[in-house]
XYZ file of C-alpha atoms in Angstrom:
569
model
C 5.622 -24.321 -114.317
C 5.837 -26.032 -117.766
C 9.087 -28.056 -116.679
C 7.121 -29.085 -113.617
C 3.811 -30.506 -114.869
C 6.602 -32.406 -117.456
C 8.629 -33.761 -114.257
C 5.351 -34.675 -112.890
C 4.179 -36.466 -115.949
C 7.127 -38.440 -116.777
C 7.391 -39.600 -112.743
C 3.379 -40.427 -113.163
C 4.406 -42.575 -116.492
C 7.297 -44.715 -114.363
C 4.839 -45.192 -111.499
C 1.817 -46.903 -114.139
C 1.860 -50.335 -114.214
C -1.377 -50.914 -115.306
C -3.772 -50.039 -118.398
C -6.395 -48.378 -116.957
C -3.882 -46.168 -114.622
C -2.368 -44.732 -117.796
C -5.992 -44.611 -119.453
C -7.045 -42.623 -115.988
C -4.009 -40.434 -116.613
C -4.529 -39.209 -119.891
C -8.191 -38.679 -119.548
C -7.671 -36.840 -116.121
C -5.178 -34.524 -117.851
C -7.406 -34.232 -120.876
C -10.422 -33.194 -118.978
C -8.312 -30.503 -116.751
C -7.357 -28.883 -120.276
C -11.129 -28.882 -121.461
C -12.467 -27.300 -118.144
C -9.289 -24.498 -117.838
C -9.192 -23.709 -121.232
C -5.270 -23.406 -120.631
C -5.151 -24.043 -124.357
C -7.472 -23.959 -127.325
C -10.183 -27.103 -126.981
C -8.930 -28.099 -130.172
C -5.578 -27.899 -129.097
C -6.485 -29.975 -126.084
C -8.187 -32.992 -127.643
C -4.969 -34.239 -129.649
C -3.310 -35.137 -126.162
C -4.628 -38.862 -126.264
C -2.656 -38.962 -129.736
C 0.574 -38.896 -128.454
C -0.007 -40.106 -124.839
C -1.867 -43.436 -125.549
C 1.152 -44.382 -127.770
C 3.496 -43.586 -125.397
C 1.936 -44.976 -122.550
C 1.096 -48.317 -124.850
C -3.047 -48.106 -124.920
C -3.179 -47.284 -128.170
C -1.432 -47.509 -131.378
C -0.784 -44.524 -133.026
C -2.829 -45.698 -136.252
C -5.919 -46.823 -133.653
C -5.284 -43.553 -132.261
C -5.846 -41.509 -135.622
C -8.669 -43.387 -137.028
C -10.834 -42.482 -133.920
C -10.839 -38.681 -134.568
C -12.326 -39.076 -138.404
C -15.671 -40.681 -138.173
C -19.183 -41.300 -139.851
C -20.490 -38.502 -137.639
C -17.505 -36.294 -139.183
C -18.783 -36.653 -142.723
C -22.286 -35.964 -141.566
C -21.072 -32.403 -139.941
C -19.637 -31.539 -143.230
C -22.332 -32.133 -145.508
C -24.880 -30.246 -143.160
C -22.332 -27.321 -143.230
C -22.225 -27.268 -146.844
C -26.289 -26.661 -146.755
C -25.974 -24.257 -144.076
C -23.366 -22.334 -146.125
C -25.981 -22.418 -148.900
C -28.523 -20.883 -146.452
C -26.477 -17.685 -145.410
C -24.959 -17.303 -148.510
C -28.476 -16.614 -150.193
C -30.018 -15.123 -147.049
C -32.723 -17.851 -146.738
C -32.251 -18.095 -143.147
C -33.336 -13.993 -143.382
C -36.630 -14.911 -145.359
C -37.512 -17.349 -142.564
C -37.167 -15.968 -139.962
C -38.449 -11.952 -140.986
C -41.513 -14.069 -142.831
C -42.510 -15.570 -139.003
C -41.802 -12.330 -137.468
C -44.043 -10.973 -140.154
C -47.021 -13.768 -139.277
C -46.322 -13.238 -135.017
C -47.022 -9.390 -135.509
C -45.442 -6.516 -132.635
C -46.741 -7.463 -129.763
C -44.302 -7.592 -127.106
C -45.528 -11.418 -126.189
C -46.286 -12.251 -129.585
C -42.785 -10.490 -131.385
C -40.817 -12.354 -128.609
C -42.733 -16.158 -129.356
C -41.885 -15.422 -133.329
C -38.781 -15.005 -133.036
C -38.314 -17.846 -131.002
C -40.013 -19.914 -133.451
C -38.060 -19.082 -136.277
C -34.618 -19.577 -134.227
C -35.780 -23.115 -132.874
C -36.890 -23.990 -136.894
C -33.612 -22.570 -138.108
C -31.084 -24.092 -135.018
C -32.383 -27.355 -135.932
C -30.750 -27.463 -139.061
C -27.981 -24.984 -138.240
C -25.382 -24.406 -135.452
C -26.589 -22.786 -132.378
C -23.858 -20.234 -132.819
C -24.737 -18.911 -136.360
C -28.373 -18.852 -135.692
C -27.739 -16.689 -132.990
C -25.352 -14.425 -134.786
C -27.757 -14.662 -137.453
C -31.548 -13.663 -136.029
C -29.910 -11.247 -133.517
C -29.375 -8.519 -136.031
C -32.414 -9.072 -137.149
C -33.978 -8.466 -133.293
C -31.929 -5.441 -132.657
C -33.291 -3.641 -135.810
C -36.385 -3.848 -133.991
C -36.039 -3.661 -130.770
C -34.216 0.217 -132.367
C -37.015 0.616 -133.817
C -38.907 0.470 -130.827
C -36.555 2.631 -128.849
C -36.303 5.462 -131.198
C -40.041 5.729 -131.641
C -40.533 5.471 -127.546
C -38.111 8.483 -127.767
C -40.200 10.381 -130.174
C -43.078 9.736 -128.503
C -41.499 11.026 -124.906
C -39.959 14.142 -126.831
C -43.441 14.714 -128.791
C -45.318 14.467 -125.204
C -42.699 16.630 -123.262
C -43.370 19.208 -126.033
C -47.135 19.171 -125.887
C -46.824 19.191 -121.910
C -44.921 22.197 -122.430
C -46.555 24.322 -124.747
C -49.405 23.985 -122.695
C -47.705 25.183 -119.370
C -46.813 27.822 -121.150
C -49.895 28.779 -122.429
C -51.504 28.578 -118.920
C -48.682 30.804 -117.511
C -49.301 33.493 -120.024
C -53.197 33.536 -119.637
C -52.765 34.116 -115.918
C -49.537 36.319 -116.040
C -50.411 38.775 -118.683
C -52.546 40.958 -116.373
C -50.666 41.845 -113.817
C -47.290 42.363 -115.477
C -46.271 45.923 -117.209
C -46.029 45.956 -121.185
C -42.564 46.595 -120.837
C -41.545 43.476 -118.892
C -40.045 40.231 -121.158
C -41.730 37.258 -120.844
C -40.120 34.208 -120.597
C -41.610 31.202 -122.886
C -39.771 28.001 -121.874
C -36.791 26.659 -124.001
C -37.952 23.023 -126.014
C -36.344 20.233 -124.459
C -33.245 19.160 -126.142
C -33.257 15.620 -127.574
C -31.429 13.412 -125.826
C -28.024 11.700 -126.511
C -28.747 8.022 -127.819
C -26.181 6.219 -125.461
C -26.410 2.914 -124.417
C -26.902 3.067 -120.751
C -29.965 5.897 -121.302
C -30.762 4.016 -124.372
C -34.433 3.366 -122.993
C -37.263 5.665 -122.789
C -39.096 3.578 -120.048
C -38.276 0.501 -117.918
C -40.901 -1.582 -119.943
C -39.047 -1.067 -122.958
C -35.775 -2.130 -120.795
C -37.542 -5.225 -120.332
C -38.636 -6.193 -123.875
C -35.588 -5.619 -124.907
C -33.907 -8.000 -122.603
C -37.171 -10.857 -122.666
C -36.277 -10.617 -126.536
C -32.456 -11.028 -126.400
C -32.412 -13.909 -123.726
C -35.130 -15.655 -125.716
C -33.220 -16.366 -128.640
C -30.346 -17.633 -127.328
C -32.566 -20.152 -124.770
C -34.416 -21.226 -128.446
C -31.443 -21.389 -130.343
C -30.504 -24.003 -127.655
C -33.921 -25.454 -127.643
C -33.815 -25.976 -131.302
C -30.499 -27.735 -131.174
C -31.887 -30.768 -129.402
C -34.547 -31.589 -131.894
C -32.163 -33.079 -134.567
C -29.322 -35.287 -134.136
C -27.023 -32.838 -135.874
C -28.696 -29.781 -134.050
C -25.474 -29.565 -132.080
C -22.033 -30.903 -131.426
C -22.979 -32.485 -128.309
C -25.873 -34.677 -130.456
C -23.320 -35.736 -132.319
C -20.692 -37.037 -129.536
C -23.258 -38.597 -128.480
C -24.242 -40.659 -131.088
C -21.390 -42.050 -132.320
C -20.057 -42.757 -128.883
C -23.095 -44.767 -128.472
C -22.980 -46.539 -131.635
C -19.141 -47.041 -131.595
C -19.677 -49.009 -127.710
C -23.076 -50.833 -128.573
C -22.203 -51.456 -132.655
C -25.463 -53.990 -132.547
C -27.698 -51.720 -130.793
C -29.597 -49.920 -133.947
C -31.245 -47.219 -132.517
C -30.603 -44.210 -132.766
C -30.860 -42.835 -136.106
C -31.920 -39.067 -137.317
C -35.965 -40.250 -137.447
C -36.140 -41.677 -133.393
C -34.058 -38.647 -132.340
C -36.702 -36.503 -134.278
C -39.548 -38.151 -132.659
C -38.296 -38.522 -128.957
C -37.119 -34.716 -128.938
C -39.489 -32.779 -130.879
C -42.399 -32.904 -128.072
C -39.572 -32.174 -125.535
C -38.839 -28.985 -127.779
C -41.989 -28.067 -128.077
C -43.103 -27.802 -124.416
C -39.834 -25.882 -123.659
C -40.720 -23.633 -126.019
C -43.911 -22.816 -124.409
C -42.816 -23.400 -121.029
C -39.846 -20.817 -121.740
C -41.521 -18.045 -123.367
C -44.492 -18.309 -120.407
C -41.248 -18.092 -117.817
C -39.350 -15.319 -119.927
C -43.106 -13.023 -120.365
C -43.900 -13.645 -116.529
C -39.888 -12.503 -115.486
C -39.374 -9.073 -117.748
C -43.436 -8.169 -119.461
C -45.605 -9.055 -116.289
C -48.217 -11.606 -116.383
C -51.546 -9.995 -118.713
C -50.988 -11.908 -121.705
C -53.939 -10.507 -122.840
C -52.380 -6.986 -123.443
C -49.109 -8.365 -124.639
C -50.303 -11.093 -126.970
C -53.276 -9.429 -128.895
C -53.256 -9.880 -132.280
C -56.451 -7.266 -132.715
C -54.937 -4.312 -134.855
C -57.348 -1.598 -132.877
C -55.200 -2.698 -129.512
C -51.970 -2.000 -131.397
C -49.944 1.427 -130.056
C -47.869 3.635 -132.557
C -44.650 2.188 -132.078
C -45.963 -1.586 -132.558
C -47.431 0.062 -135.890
C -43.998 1.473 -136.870
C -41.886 -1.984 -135.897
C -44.483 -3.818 -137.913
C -43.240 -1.784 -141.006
C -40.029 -1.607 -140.133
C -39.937 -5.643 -140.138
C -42.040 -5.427 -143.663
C -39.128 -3.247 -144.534
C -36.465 -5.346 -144.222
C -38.380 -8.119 -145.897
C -39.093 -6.088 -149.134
C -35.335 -5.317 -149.238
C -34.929 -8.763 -150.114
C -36.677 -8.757 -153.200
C -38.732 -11.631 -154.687
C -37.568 -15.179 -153.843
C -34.353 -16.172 -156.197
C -33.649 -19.588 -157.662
C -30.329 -20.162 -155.410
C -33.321 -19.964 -152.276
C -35.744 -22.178 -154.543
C -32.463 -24.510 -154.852
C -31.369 -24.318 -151.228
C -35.051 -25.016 -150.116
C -35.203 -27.948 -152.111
C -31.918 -29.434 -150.593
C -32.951 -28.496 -147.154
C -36.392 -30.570 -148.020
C -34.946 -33.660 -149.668
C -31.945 -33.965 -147.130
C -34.645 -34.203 -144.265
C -37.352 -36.360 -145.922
C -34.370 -38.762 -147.238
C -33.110 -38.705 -143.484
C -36.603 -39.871 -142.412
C -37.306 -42.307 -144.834
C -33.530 -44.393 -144.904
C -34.943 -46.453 -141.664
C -38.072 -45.296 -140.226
C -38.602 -48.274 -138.441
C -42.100 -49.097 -138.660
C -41.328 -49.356 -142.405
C -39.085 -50.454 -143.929
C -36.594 -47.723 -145.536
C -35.291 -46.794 -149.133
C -32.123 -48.621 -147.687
C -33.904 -52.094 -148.480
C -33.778 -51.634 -152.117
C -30.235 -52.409 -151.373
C -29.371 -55.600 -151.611
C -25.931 -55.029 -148.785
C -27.712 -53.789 -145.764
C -25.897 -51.214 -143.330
C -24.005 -49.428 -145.574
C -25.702 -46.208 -146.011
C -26.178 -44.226 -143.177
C -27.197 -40.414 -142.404
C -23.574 -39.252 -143.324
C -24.605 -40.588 -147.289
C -27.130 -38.383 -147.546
C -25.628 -35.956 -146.476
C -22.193 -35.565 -148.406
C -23.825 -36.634 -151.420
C -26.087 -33.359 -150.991
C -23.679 -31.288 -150.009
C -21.180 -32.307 -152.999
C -24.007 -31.740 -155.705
C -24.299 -27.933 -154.202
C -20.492 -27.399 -155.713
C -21.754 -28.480 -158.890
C -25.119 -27.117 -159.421
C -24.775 -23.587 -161.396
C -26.604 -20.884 -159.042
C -27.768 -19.342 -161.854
C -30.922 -20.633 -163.838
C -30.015 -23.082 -166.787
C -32.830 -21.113 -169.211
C -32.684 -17.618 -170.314
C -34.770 -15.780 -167.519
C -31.898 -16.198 -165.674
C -30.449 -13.095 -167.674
C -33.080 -11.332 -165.630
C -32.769 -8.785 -162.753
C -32.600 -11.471 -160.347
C -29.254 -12.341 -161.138
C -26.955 -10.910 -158.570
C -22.772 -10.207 -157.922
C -20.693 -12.980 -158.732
C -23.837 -15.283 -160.506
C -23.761 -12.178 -163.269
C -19.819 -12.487 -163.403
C -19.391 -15.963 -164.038
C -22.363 -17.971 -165.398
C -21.212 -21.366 -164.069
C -20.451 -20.319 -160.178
C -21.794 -23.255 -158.355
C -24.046 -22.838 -155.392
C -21.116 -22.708 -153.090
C -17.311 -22.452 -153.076
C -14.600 -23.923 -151.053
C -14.327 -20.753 -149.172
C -18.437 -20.583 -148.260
C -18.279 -23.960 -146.904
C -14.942 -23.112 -145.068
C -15.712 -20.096 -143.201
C -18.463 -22.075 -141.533
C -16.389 -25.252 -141.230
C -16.442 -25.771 -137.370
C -12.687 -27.884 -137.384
C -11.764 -27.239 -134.130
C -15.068 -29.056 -132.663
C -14.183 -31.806 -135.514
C -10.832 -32.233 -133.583
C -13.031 -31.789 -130.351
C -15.177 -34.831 -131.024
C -12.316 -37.115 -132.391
C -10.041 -36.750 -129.177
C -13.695 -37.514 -127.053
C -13.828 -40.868 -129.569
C -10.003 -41.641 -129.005
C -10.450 -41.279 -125.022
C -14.039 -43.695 -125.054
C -11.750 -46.242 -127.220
C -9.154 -46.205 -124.691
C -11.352 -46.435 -121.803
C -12.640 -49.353 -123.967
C -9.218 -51.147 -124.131
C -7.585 -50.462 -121.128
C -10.776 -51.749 -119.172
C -10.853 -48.342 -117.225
C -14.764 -48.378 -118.210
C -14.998 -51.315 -115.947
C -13.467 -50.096 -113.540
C -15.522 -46.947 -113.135
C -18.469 -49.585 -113.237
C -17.572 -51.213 -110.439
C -16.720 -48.638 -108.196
C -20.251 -47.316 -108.750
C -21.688 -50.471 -107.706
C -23.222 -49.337 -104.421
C -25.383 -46.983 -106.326
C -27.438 -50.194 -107.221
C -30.201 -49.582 -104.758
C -31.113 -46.082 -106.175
C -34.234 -46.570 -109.280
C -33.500 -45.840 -112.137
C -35.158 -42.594 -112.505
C -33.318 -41.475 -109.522
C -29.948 -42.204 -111.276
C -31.066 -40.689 -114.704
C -31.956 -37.441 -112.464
C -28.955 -37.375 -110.408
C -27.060 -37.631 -113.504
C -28.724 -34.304 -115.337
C -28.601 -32.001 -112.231
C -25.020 -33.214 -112.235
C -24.248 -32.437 -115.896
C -26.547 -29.477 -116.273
C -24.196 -28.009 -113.063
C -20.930 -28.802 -114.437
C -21.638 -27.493 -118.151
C -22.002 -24.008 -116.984
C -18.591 -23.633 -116.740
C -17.428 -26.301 -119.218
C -17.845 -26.531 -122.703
C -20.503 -28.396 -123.043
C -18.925 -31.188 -125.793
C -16.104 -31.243 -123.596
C -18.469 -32.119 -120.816
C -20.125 -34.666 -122.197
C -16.948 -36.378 -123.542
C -15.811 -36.867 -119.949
C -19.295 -38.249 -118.314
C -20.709 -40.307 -121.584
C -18.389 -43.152 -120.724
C -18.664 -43.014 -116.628
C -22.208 -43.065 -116.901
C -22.620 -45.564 -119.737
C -20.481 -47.945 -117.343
C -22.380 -46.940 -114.657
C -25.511 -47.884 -116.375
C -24.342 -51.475 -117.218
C -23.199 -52.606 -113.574
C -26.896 -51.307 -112.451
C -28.399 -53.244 -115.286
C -30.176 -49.866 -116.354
C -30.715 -49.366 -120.308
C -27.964 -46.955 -121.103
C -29.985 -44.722 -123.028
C -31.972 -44.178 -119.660
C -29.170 -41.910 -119.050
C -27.481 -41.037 -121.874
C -29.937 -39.232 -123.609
C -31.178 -37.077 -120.961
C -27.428 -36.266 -119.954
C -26.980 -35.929 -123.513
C -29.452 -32.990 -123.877
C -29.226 -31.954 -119.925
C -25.354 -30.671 -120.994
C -26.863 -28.437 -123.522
C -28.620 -26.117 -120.968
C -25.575 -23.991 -119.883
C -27.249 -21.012 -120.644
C -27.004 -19.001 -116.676
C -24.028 -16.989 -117.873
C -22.384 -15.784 -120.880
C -19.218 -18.368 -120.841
C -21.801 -21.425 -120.445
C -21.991 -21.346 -124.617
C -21.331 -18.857 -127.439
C -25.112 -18.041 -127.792
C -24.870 -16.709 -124.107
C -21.624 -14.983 -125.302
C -23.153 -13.243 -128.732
C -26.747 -12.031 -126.457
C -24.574 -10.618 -123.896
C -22.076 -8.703 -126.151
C -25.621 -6.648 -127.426
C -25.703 -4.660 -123.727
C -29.062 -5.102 -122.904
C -28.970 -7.989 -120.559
C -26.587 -7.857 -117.309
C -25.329 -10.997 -115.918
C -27.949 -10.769 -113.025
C -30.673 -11.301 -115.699
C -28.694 -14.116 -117.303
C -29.014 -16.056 -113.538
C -32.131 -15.236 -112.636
C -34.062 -16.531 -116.353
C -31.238 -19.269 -117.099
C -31.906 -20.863 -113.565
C -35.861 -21.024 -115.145
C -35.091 -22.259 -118.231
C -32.428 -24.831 -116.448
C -35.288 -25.984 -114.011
C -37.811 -26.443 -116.933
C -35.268 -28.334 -119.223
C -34.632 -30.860 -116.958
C -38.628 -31.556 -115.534
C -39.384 -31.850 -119.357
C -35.968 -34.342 -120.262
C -37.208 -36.298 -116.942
C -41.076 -36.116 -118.349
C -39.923 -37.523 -121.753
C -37.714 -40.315 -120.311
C -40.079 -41.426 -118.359
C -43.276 -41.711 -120.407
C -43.202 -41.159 -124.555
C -38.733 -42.749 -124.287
C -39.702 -45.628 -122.595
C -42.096 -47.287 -125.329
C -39.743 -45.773 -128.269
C -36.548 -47.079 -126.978
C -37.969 -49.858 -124.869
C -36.189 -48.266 -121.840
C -37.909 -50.703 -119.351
C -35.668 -53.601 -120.045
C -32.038 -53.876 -120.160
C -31.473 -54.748 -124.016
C -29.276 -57.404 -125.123
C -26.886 -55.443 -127.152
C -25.789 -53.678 -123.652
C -26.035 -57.356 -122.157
C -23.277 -58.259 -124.809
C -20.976 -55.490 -124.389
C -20.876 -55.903 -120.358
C -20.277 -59.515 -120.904
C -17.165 -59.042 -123.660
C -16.159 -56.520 -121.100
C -15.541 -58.517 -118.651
C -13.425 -60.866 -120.432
């Protein structure tokens, strides 16, 4: 089969004659990698670096500098924070502190911790927020089982010894003294297996409303910041690397365009996932009143204050880490807000600094600050493992930042920026352009929708960076021969490819929920095709009222006026 596709290849290479056929070629063969998954993603994004210099696209030097970028140095310095924030169980603070503020409620415990995995997936990867607050959810939701089994085993016991009773009083009389009399056995306690796991369907259904909600908020929380997620970051340095004057998109208008959009799919979502699995009577479900609470939402409560005390009072590497986490974000804010100018004007070269300079320089300091306090408290209980071995261990090693080190999507994103730079050169771009031209009639709205439905589709059974790679550059061309603002579409495609979330292969968060047992993949469909729905009214809300002003979507800006015009040279 191997020999074949080569045959086919090398009889494909003869028959090119132009650019954008071999450009076509490799992206064609590219993108059937991506969506089979014949071979690692990773694996599958280095074939523009030998095709495009054997088909003559690309040099092999052009070729390599695309898969190192600015967005590449960014990744690594927000990994070395993240690192930070597992390594001294931060992220555990945070998220058992909301839990501790949202109370047991069924409605309320499944909002908290969907707050806390939107705040911490904003900062962290979707993945290891997931694999991170799910523990977390499954203590309780055992909690909750085992004391629903008590309390079934205390009542069947109760219901018995009064049967009894009532058997005796009215079986005494009439039986001789020398007859036994049976007194019923207890009822044995159940085997704790997983598929009899639950004492009652409504504890069946918490437990799945609370699984499916974290990964649909870890997703949710991905969009808000421009490093949220992998597919963010394609995204913006595609769109900076084809419209170089256009300036932006930057970590503060990415903030502000997608935080209400976050926000009202955050309510939105937990009113669909409470309506689906708990019923509609918020009132019962969301009480915060203390008299309304049962036994077992008593018992969770303290099993959640618990875990928190286990913790201990907060340490200085979390004091440190906070601080970081703080001054990365405000510094992020502040280099070009826009309606201000930045702390990049004290400058005196402008455009040198960029998001990626904040964050490396961060990221390096946290292998050179001690995690161990610099005056002599530090000799204190709080000092813990390897900070009591070695008095100098920095606040992360080599090794911390590398297990978390996502390379393969670093290799992902550079062969998606070596395939836009060929489409650039060969003129393929244009191509695709023109071919779309009868599309012209359609508003623009109606293109930026037929675009997400069409992304949002695809992505459930793509990876969803891999997806975006592919469509980013037809509908970026598409959006120039319409004379439609590119970021019209981009954006919402941008965050539309996120919302793979209707079965467990549509992203690893789906993957990590599903591998607990307590959803099926009927459950998965039915909430995900919700939460699909909702994610692309709100994208299409945003786009069309709050994006337009912020990114003057209602004219076709001059920087995409200039880059259709060098084009076509």
């Amino acid at each position: 089969m191997c020999s074949n596709h080569i045959c086919i290849s090398l009889i494909i290479f003869c028959l090119l004659e132009c650019f954008e056929s071999s450009c076509a070629y490799v992206l064609i063969v590219t993108a059937v990698y991506w969506v089979s998954e014949a071979v690692p993603l990773g694996a599958a994004a280095l074939v523009p670096a030998f095709l495009y210099p054997m088909f003559g696209v690309l040099k092999s030097s052009e070729v390599a500098s695309e898969y190192f970028k600015d967005t590449t140095l960014l990744l690594m310095g927000v990994i070395c924070l993240a690192a930070s924030i597992e390594k001294w169980n931060l992220h555990k603070r945070i998220a058992l502190r909301m839990v501790m503020i949202a109370g047991a409620k069924p409605g309320m415990l499944v909002l908290g911790f969907m707050c806390c995995t939107v705040f911490l997936s904003m900062w962290l990867s979707n993945t290891s927020t997931t694999a991170m607050v799910m523990p977390i959810a499954e203590a309780v939701l055992q909690q909750l089982i085992c004391t629903g089994i008590a309390d079934s085993l205390d009542d069947s016991v109760t219901l018995a010894d009064n049967n009894s009773k009532n058997s005796l009083k009215s079986f005494i009389p009439i039986v001789p003294k020398q007859a036994p009399i049976s007194i019923p056995a207890p009822p044995k306690k159940p085997k704790i297996r997983r598929d009899s796991l639950y004492p009652t369907k409504r504890d069946h259904m918490i437990c799945k409303c609370l699984s499916l909600s974290i990964t649909y908020a870890a997703t949710i929380g991905g969009l808000i910041t421009i490093t949220g997620t992998s597919t963010n970051l394609i995204f913006a340095e595609q769109f900076n690397n084809r419209y170089p004057e256009a300036k932006v998109i930057n970590f503060g208008t990415w903030f502000i365009f997608s935080l209400p959009i976050a926000l009202i799919m955050l309510m939105l979502t937990w009113i669909w996932l409470h309506c689906l699995f708990l019923g509609c009577n918020f009132r019962e479900t969301c009480s915060l009143s203390k008299k309304r609470k049962t036994r077992r939402e008593l018992l969770s409560e303290k099993r959640i204050h618990e875990e928190y005390q286990k913790l201990g009072p907060i340490s200085y590497p979390e004091v440190v880490t906070g601080i970081f986490f703080i001054l990365m974000t405000v510094l992020w804010f502040t280099r070009e807000p826009g309606f201000v100018p930045g702390w990049t004007s004290l400058f005196e070269k402008k455009g040198y600094r960029t998001d990626a300079t904040v964050s490396v320089l961060l990221g390096f300091l946290l292998f050179l600050i001690p995690a161990r306090k610099p005056w002599p408290s530090a000799f204190s209980s709080e000092s813990k493992g390897q900070i009591a071995q070695d008095p100098l261990a920095p606040m992360i090693t080599w090794k911390d930042f590398q297990r978390l080190m996502p390379w393969e999507i670093v290799i992902l994103v550079g062969g998606g920026y070596a395939l836009a730079a060929g489409c650039k050169v060969s003129g393929l771009s244009m191509w695709i352009g023109r071919q779309l031209e009868p599309m012209s009639g359609l508003p623009p709205w109606a293109v930026t929708l037929l675009a997400c439905l069409l992304v949002s589709a695809v992505t459930e059974f793509a990876s969803n960076p891999a997806t975006l790679t592919v469509f980013l550059p037809i509908l970026s061309a598409l959006s120039e021969t319409l004379h439609i603002n590119p970021l019209h579409t981009l954006i919402p495609a941008t965050m539309c490819v996120s919302f793979g979330v209707m079965l467990p292969v549509g992203n690893p968060p789906n993957a990590i929920v599903f591998s607990y047992g307590h959803v099926q993949i009927s459950d998965m469909v039915k909430a995900g095709f919700g939460v699909n729905l909702i994610g692309v009214f709100v994208v299409m809300l945003a786009i069309m009222t709050w994006g337009e002003p912020l990114f003057h979507l209602s004219e076709f800006p001059t920087w995409a006026l200039m880059r259709n015009v060098t084009g076509s040279f």
